[in-house]
């Protein structure tokens, strides 16, 4: 409950900051994004990835996040070429609907529905799925569609110069070689990491525009339909063949696949100028919409 109250407050604060002079609000938005990308995401990588131990038994839930992101790339990349969409629109629709809000929304919703027993699976999906994706593949997509250049050297340079990706590689190396983060740094990393969701909601609030024509946009509903309907439906159909449909792990995997578009994914899109308005709407307005559909999916799984 406290998480929801803090979230609403921070989101409302972001909306209020829109009332500042345009130059001031733009500067605030820029510094918030720098804080998130240059400090918070690297801190989260150091905090969660080095102690992670992956095994075959946990790969199925994790793979669902990767499957839905890559499928988003295939679907929206194909549609973009066929209908001659602007590259920034295509990139936005690949990244933002392709990533689910598996932590800020996913953790409290799943704990409410299933209890704390659901959190270990949810954490795996979030850290080895969503977080790795937003720190790696989303940067690849953003670099390709954001620069408008297909030159591999330019794309590679943009990817490796992005701080979260660099720290992701370092954290993965620490995990492989069993190198732990010094204990004195852990409390600092935890404090920084906890600011991710509230600060990101402020960033979304600053960019979000509640205008009726935008909500009538077919691109908004295309992205939302993929995230809250098609993605969980495919996970339900495909993963029921390899996982026990009655297991808690299966139900958590399906519901995590139907959460709202990931806030951090929308910030990547905004940072790379991939249709910032649409990106903020998908992550912001998508939260209350997907809350209703997740409850419907939960009811369906109980039948």
GROMACS .gro file of C-alpha atoms in nm:
model
  303
    1UNK     CA    1   0.000   0.000   0.000
    2UNK     CA    2   0.283   0.237   0.088
    3UNK     CA    3   0.449   0.159  -0.247
    4UNK     CA    4   0.132   0.261  -0.430
    5UNK     CA    5   0.100   0.586  -0.230
    6UNK     CA    6   0.464   0.680  -0.300
    7UNK     CA    7   0.416   0.593  -0.667
    8UNK     CA    8   0.107   0.813  -0.703
    9UNK     CA    9   0.282   1.100  -0.522
   10UNK     CA   10   0.593   1.084  -0.743
   11UNK     CA   11   0.388   1.053  -1.061
   12UNK     CA   12   0.176   1.355  -0.956
   13UNK     CA   13   0.493   1.550  -0.875
   14UNK     CA   14   0.616   1.485  -1.227
   15UNK     CA   15   0.289   1.618  -1.368
   16UNK     CA   16   0.322   1.931  -1.151
   17UNK     CA   17   0.675   1.990  -1.276
   18UNK     CA   18   0.529   2.031  -1.625
   19UNK     CA   19   0.393   2.366  -1.501
   20UNK     CA   20   0.745   2.504  -1.472
   21UNK     CA   21   0.882   2.711  -1.760
   22UNK     CA   22   0.965   2.482  -2.051
   23UNK     CA   23   1.340   2.538  -2.027
   24UNK     CA   24   1.336   2.459  -1.654
   25UNK     CA   25   1.123   2.144  -1.685
   26UNK     CA   26   1.343   2.021  -1.972
   27UNK     CA   27   1.654   2.074  -1.758
   28UNK     CA   28   1.496   1.888  -1.464
   29UNK     CA   29   1.397   1.599  -1.694
   30UNK     CA   30   1.748   1.585  -1.839
   31UNK     CA   31   1.916   1.568  -1.497
   32UNK     CA   32   1.669   1.304  -1.370
   33UNK     CA   33   1.746   1.086  -1.672
   34UNK     CA   34   2.119   1.128  -1.616
   35UNK     CA   35   2.078   1.029  -1.251
   36UNK     CA   36   1.885   0.715  -1.348
   37UNK     CA   37   2.111   0.603  -1.630
   38UNK     CA   38   2.450   0.704  -1.493
   39UNK     CA   39   2.399   0.612  -1.128
   40UNK     CA   40   2.087   0.409  -1.047
   41UNK     CA   41   2.099   0.145  -1.322
   42UNK     CA   42   2.472   0.075  -1.271
   43UNK     CA   43   2.407   0.050  -0.894
   44UNK     CA   44   2.126  -0.202  -0.953
   45UNK     CA   45   2.349  -0.407  -1.180
   46UNK     CA   46   2.619  -0.427  -0.913
   47UNK     CA   47   2.364  -0.506  -0.646
   48UNK     CA   48   2.171  -0.788  -0.813
   49UNK     CA   49   2.376  -0.952  -1.086
   50UNK     CA   50   2.707  -1.065  -0.920
   51UNK     CA   51   2.531  -1.292  -0.665
   52UNK     CA   52   2.298  -1.439  -0.928
   53UNK     CA   53   2.333  -1.812  -0.997
   54UNK     CA   54   2.145  -1.940  -1.300
   55UNK     CA   55   2.043  -2.302  -1.346
   56UNK     CA   56   1.828  -2.490  -1.597
   57UNK     CA   57   1.541  -2.513  -1.346
   58UNK     CA   58   1.490  -2.137  -1.342
   59UNK     CA   59   1.551  -2.064  -1.709
   60UNK     CA   60   1.191  -2.112  -1.824
   61UNK     CA   61   1.041  -1.816  -1.633
   62UNK     CA   62   1.341  -1.601  -1.725
   63UNK     CA   63   1.318  -1.695  -2.092
   64UNK     CA   64   0.960  -1.564  -2.107
   65UNK     CA   65   1.086  -1.205  -2.075
   66UNK     CA   66   1.343  -1.262  -2.352
   67UNK     CA   67   1.086  -1.434  -2.574
   68UNK     CA   68   0.833  -1.151  -2.549
   69UNK     CA   69   1.098  -0.884  -2.615
   70UNK     CA   70   1.239  -1.059  -2.922
   71UNK     CA   71   0.886  -1.125  -3.050
   72UNK     CA   72   0.810  -0.754  -3.007
   73UNK     CA   73   1.114  -0.678  -3.222
   74UNK     CA   74   0.995  -0.921  -3.491
   75UNK     CA   75   0.635  -0.797  -3.492
   76UNK     CA   76   0.687  -0.421  -3.472
   77UNK     CA   77   1.003  -0.430  -3.683
   78UNK     CA   78   0.808  -0.609  -3.958
   79UNK     CA   79   0.506  -0.380  -3.927
   80UNK     CA   80   0.732  -0.076  -3.935
   81UNK     CA   81   0.889  -0.184  -4.263
   82UNK     CA   82   0.559  -0.287  -4.419
   83UNK     CA   83   0.373   0.034  -4.332
   84UNK     CA   84   0.681   0.260  -4.368
   85UNK     CA   85   0.665   0.390  -4.013
   86UNK     CA   86   0.915   0.645  -3.891
   87UNK     CA   87   1.216   0.461  -3.745
   88UNK     CA   88   1.177   0.631  -3.407
   89UNK     CA   89   0.815   0.509  -3.385
   90UNK     CA   90   0.921   0.154  -3.468
   91UNK     CA   91   1.200   0.162  -3.210
   92UNK     CA   92   0.963   0.293  -2.943
   93UNK     CA   93   0.708   0.016  -3.009
   94UNK     CA   94   0.978  -0.252  -3.001
   95UNK     CA   95   1.130  -0.141  -2.671
   96UNK     CA   96   0.846  -0.011  -2.454
   97UNK     CA   97   0.575  -0.277  -2.512
   98UNK     CA   98   0.853  -0.536  -2.542
   99UNK     CA   99   0.949  -0.494  -2.175
  100UNK     CA  100   0.712  -0.559  -1.884
  101UNK     CA  101   0.703  -0.370  -1.554
  102UNK     CA  102   0.805  -0.681  -1.363
  103UNK     CA  103   0.929  -0.509  -1.046
  104UNK     CA  104   0.760  -0.180  -0.953
  105UNK     CA  105   0.419  -0.313  -1.058
  106UNK     CA  106   0.489  -0.685  -1.066
  107UNK     CA  107   0.623  -0.742  -0.714
  108UNK     CA  108   0.340  -0.581  -0.512
  109UNK     CA  109   0.065  -0.719  -0.738
  110UNK     CA  110   0.199  -1.074  -0.726
  111UNK     CA  111   0.258  -1.059  -0.351
  112UNK     CA  112  -0.103  -0.943  -0.308
  113UNK     CA  113  -0.238  -1.224  -0.529
  114UNK     CA  114  -0.016  -1.514  -0.422
  115UNK     CA  115   0.174  -1.406  -0.112
  116UNK     CA  116   0.553  -1.377  -0.063
  117UNK     CA  117   0.602  -1.723  -0.218
  118UNK     CA  118   0.564  -1.562  -0.561
  119UNK     CA  119   0.853  -1.319  -0.517
  120UNK     CA  120   1.152  -1.550  -0.584
  121UNK     CA  121   1.023  -1.635  -0.933
  122UNK     CA  122   0.924  -1.273  -0.993
  123UNK     CA  123   1.271  -1.157  -0.889
  124UNK     CA  124   1.437  -1.398  -1.132
  125UNK     CA  125   1.216  -1.280  -1.418
  126UNK     CA  126   1.290  -0.919  -1.332
  127UNK     CA  127   1.665  -0.938  -1.278
  128UNK     CA  128   1.774  -1.203  -1.531
  129UNK     CA  129   1.497  -1.110  -1.774
  130UNK     CA  130   1.370  -0.752  -1.774
  131UNK     CA  131   1.676  -0.585  -1.620
  132UNK     CA  132   1.928  -0.764  -1.842
  133UNK     CA  133   1.713  -0.681  -2.144
  134UNK     CA  134   1.677  -0.311  -2.066
  135UNK     CA  135   2.051  -0.289  -2.002
  136UNK     CA  136   2.148  -0.469  -2.321
  137UNK     CA  137   1.899  -0.545  -2.599
  138UNK     CA  138   1.698  -0.227  -2.552
  139UNK     CA  139   2.019  -0.028  -2.601
  140UNK     CA  140   2.090  -0.224  -2.919
  141UNK     CA  141   1.743  -0.144  -3.054
  142UNK     CA  142   1.763   0.220  -2.944
  143UNK     CA  143   2.102   0.260  -3.110
  144UNK     CA  144   1.976   0.111  -3.437
  145UNK     CA  145   1.647   0.299  -3.459
  146UNK     CA  146   1.753   0.612  -3.274
  147UNK     CA  147   2.060   0.696  -3.478
  148UNK     CA  148   1.905   0.610  -3.812
  149UNK     CA  149   2.241   0.462  -3.904
  150UNK     CA  150   2.308   0.100  -3.990
  151UNK     CA  151   2.685   0.131  -3.958
  152UNK     CA  152   2.790  -0.142  -3.710
  153UNK     CA  153   3.082   0.062  -3.571
  154UNK     CA  154   2.861   0.359  -3.481
  155UNK     CA  155   2.595   0.135  -3.326
  156UNK     CA  156   2.856  -0.062  -3.128
  157UNK     CA  157   3.018   0.259  -3.002
  158UNK     CA  158   2.686   0.394  -2.879
  159UNK     CA  159   2.604   0.067  -2.703
  160UNK     CA  160   2.934   0.021  -2.519
  161UNK     CA  161   2.947   0.389  -2.420
  162UNK     CA  162   2.612   0.363  -2.241
  163UNK     CA  163   2.695   0.338  -1.865
  164UNK     CA  164   2.435   0.073  -1.767
  165UNK     CA  165   2.555  -0.160  -2.044
  166UNK     CA  166   2.919  -0.120  -1.942
  167UNK     CA  167   2.830  -0.194  -1.580
  168UNK     CA  168   2.615  -0.488  -1.690
  169UNK     CA  169   2.918  -0.649  -1.856
  170UNK     CA  170   3.129  -0.588  -1.548
  171UNK     CA  171   2.858  -0.735  -1.321
  172UNK     CA  172   2.819  -1.043  -1.540
  173UNK     CA  173   3.196  -1.095  -1.529
  174UNK     CA  174   3.181  -1.071  -1.148
  175UNK     CA  175   2.904  -1.332  -1.145
  176UNK     CA  176   3.097  -1.572  -1.369
  177UNK     CA  177   3.420  -1.540  -1.169
  178UNK     CA  178   3.239  -1.536  -0.830
  179UNK     CA  179   3.362  -1.189  -0.737
  180UNK     CA  180   3.150  -1.022  -0.468
  181UNK     CA  181   3.081  -0.654  -0.425
  182UNK     CA  182   3.259  -0.519  -0.112
  183UNK     CA  183   3.023  -0.538   0.184
  184UNK     CA  184   3.067  -0.170   0.272
  185UNK     CA  185   2.920  -0.073  -0.068
  186UNK     CA  186   2.604  -0.284  -0.043
  187UNK     CA  187   2.403  -0.047   0.184
  188UNK     CA  188   2.489   0.245  -0.046
  189UNK     CA  189   2.384   0.048  -0.356
  190UNK     CA  190   2.059  -0.056  -0.188
  191UNK     CA  191   1.969   0.304  -0.102
  192UNK     CA  192   2.043   0.420  -0.456
  193UNK     CA  193   1.854   0.125  -0.605
  194UNK     CA  194   1.540   0.198  -0.404
  195UNK     CA  195   1.514   0.540  -0.569
  196UNK     CA  196   1.466   0.380  -0.913
  197UNK     CA  197   1.086   0.349  -0.922
  198UNK     CA  198   0.987   0.680  -0.759
  199UNK     CA  199   1.239   0.889  -0.955
  200UNK     CA  200   1.144   0.711  -1.279
  201UNK     CA  201   0.777   0.791  -1.215
  202UNK     CA  202   0.869   1.158  -1.176
  203UNK     CA  203   1.049   1.139  -1.510
  204UNK     CA  204   0.743   0.981  -1.674
  205UNK     CA  205   0.513   1.241  -1.520
  206UNK     CA  206   0.719   1.527  -1.664
  207UNK     CA  207   0.689   1.385  -2.015
  208UNK     CA  208   0.332   1.253  -2.004
  209UNK     CA  209   0.064   1.440  -2.198
  210UNK     CA  210  -0.302   1.359  -2.128
  211UNK     CA  211  -0.458   1.464  -2.456
  212UNK     CA  212  -0.752   1.278  -2.608
  213UNK     CA  213  -0.617   1.257  -2.967
  214UNK     CA  214  -0.307   1.075  -2.842
  215UNK     CA  215  -0.517   0.823  -2.650
  216UNK     CA  216  -0.705   0.755  -2.972
  217UNK     CA  217  -0.376   0.677  -3.142
  218UNK     CA  218  -0.366   0.328  -3.291
  219UNK     CA  219   0.003   0.309  -3.203
  220UNK     CA  220  -0.073   0.343  -2.831
  221UNK     CA  221  -0.332   0.067  -2.846
  222UNK     CA  222  -0.112  -0.150  -3.068
  223UNK     CA  223   0.161  -0.134  -2.806
  224UNK     CA  224  -0.076  -0.190  -2.514
  225UNK     CA  225  -0.255  -0.477  -2.689
  226UNK     CA  226   0.075  -0.653  -2.740
  227UNK     CA  227   0.186  -0.604  -2.379
  228UNK     CA  228  -0.134  -0.689  -2.191
  229UNK     CA  229  -0.309  -0.933  -2.428
  230UNK     CA  230  -0.086  -1.100  -2.687
  231UNK     CA  231   0.229  -1.147  -2.476
  232UNK     CA  232   0.062  -1.319  -2.177
  233UNK     CA  233  -0.164  -1.521  -2.410
  234UNK     CA  234   0.135  -1.662  -2.598
  235UNK     CA  235   0.324  -1.737  -2.276
  236UNK     CA  236   0.015  -1.914  -2.145
  237UNK     CA  237  -0.022  -2.128  -2.458
  238UNK     CA  238   0.344  -2.205  -2.524
  239UNK     CA  239   0.480  -2.243  -2.170
  240UNK     CA  240   0.194  -2.466  -2.056
  241UNK     CA  241   0.363  -2.733  -2.270
  242UNK     CA  242   0.690  -2.717  -2.074
  243UNK     CA  243   0.578  -2.599  -1.728
  244UNK     CA  244   0.315  -2.732  -1.489
  245UNK     CA  245   0.006  -2.512  -1.554
  246UNK     CA  246  -0.098  -2.553  -1.190
  247UNK     CA  247   0.237  -2.444  -1.050
  248UNK     CA  248   0.295  -2.108  -0.889
  249UNK     CA  249   0.598  -2.052  -1.113
  250UNK     CA  250   0.382  -2.087  -1.426
  251UNK     CA  251   0.114  -1.847  -1.300
  252UNK     CA  252   0.373  -1.589  -1.197
  253UNK     CA  253   0.540  -1.617  -1.539
  254UNK     CA  254   0.211  -1.557  -1.722
  255UNK     CA  255   0.110  -1.262  -1.506
  256UNK     CA  256   0.454  -1.099  -1.522
  257UNK     CA  257   0.424  -1.117  -1.902
  258UNK     CA  258   0.104  -0.915  -1.882
  259UNK     CA  259   0.227  -0.630  -1.662
  260UNK     CA  260   0.233  -0.271  -1.791
  261UNK     CA  261   0.516  -0.155  -2.018
  262UNK     CA  262   0.839  -0.113  -1.823
  263UNK     CA  263   0.910   0.238  -1.694
  264UNK     CA  264   1.285   0.203  -1.747
  265UNK     CA  265   1.227   0.087  -2.104
  266UNK     CA  266   1.027   0.402  -2.173
  267UNK     CA  267   1.312   0.611  -2.030
  268UNK     CA  268   1.555   0.443  -2.271
  269UNK     CA  269   1.320   0.533  -2.556
  270UNK     CA  270   1.296   0.892  -2.429
  271UNK     CA  271   1.674   0.918  -2.389
  272UNK     CA  272   1.724   0.809  -2.751
  273UNK     CA  273   1.438   1.029  -2.881
  274UNK     CA  274   1.228   0.732  -2.987
  275UNK     CA  275   0.887   0.902  -2.988
  276UNK     CA  276   0.912   1.026  -2.625
  277UNK     CA  277   0.544   1.120  -2.605
  278UNK     CA  278   0.424   0.770  -2.697
  279UNK     CA  279   0.687   0.611  -2.471
  280UNK     CA  280   0.570   0.808  -2.167
  281UNK     CA  281   0.204   0.735  -2.240
  282UNK     CA  282   0.262   0.360  -2.271
  283UNK     CA  283   0.445   0.344  -1.938
  284UNK     CA  284   0.230   0.597  -1.750
  285UNK     CA  285  -0.126   0.536  -1.869
  286UNK     CA  286  -0.045   0.169  -1.917
  287UNK     CA  287  -0.017   0.117  -1.539
  288UNK     CA  288  -0.386   0.152  -1.446
  289UNK     CA  289  -0.501  -0.018  -1.767
  290UNK     CA  290  -0.281  -0.323  -1.713
  291UNK     CA  291  -0.377  -0.350  -1.346
  292UNK     CA  292  -0.730  -0.437  -1.457
  293UNK     CA  293  -0.615  -0.683  -1.725
  294UNK     CA  294  -0.369  -0.858  -1.489
  295UNK     CA  295  -0.658  -0.924  -1.250
  296UNK     CA  296  -0.856  -1.067  -1.542
  297UNK     CA  297  -0.564  -1.296  -1.634
  298UNK     CA  298  -0.543  -1.404  -1.270
  299UNK     CA  299  -0.914  -1.492  -1.273
  300UNK     CA  300  -0.866  -1.684  -1.601
  301UNK     CA  301  -0.577  -1.887  -1.457
  302UNK     CA  302  -0.796  -1.994  -1.164
  303UNK     CA  303  -1.064  -2.143  -1.392
   0.00000   0.00000   0.00000
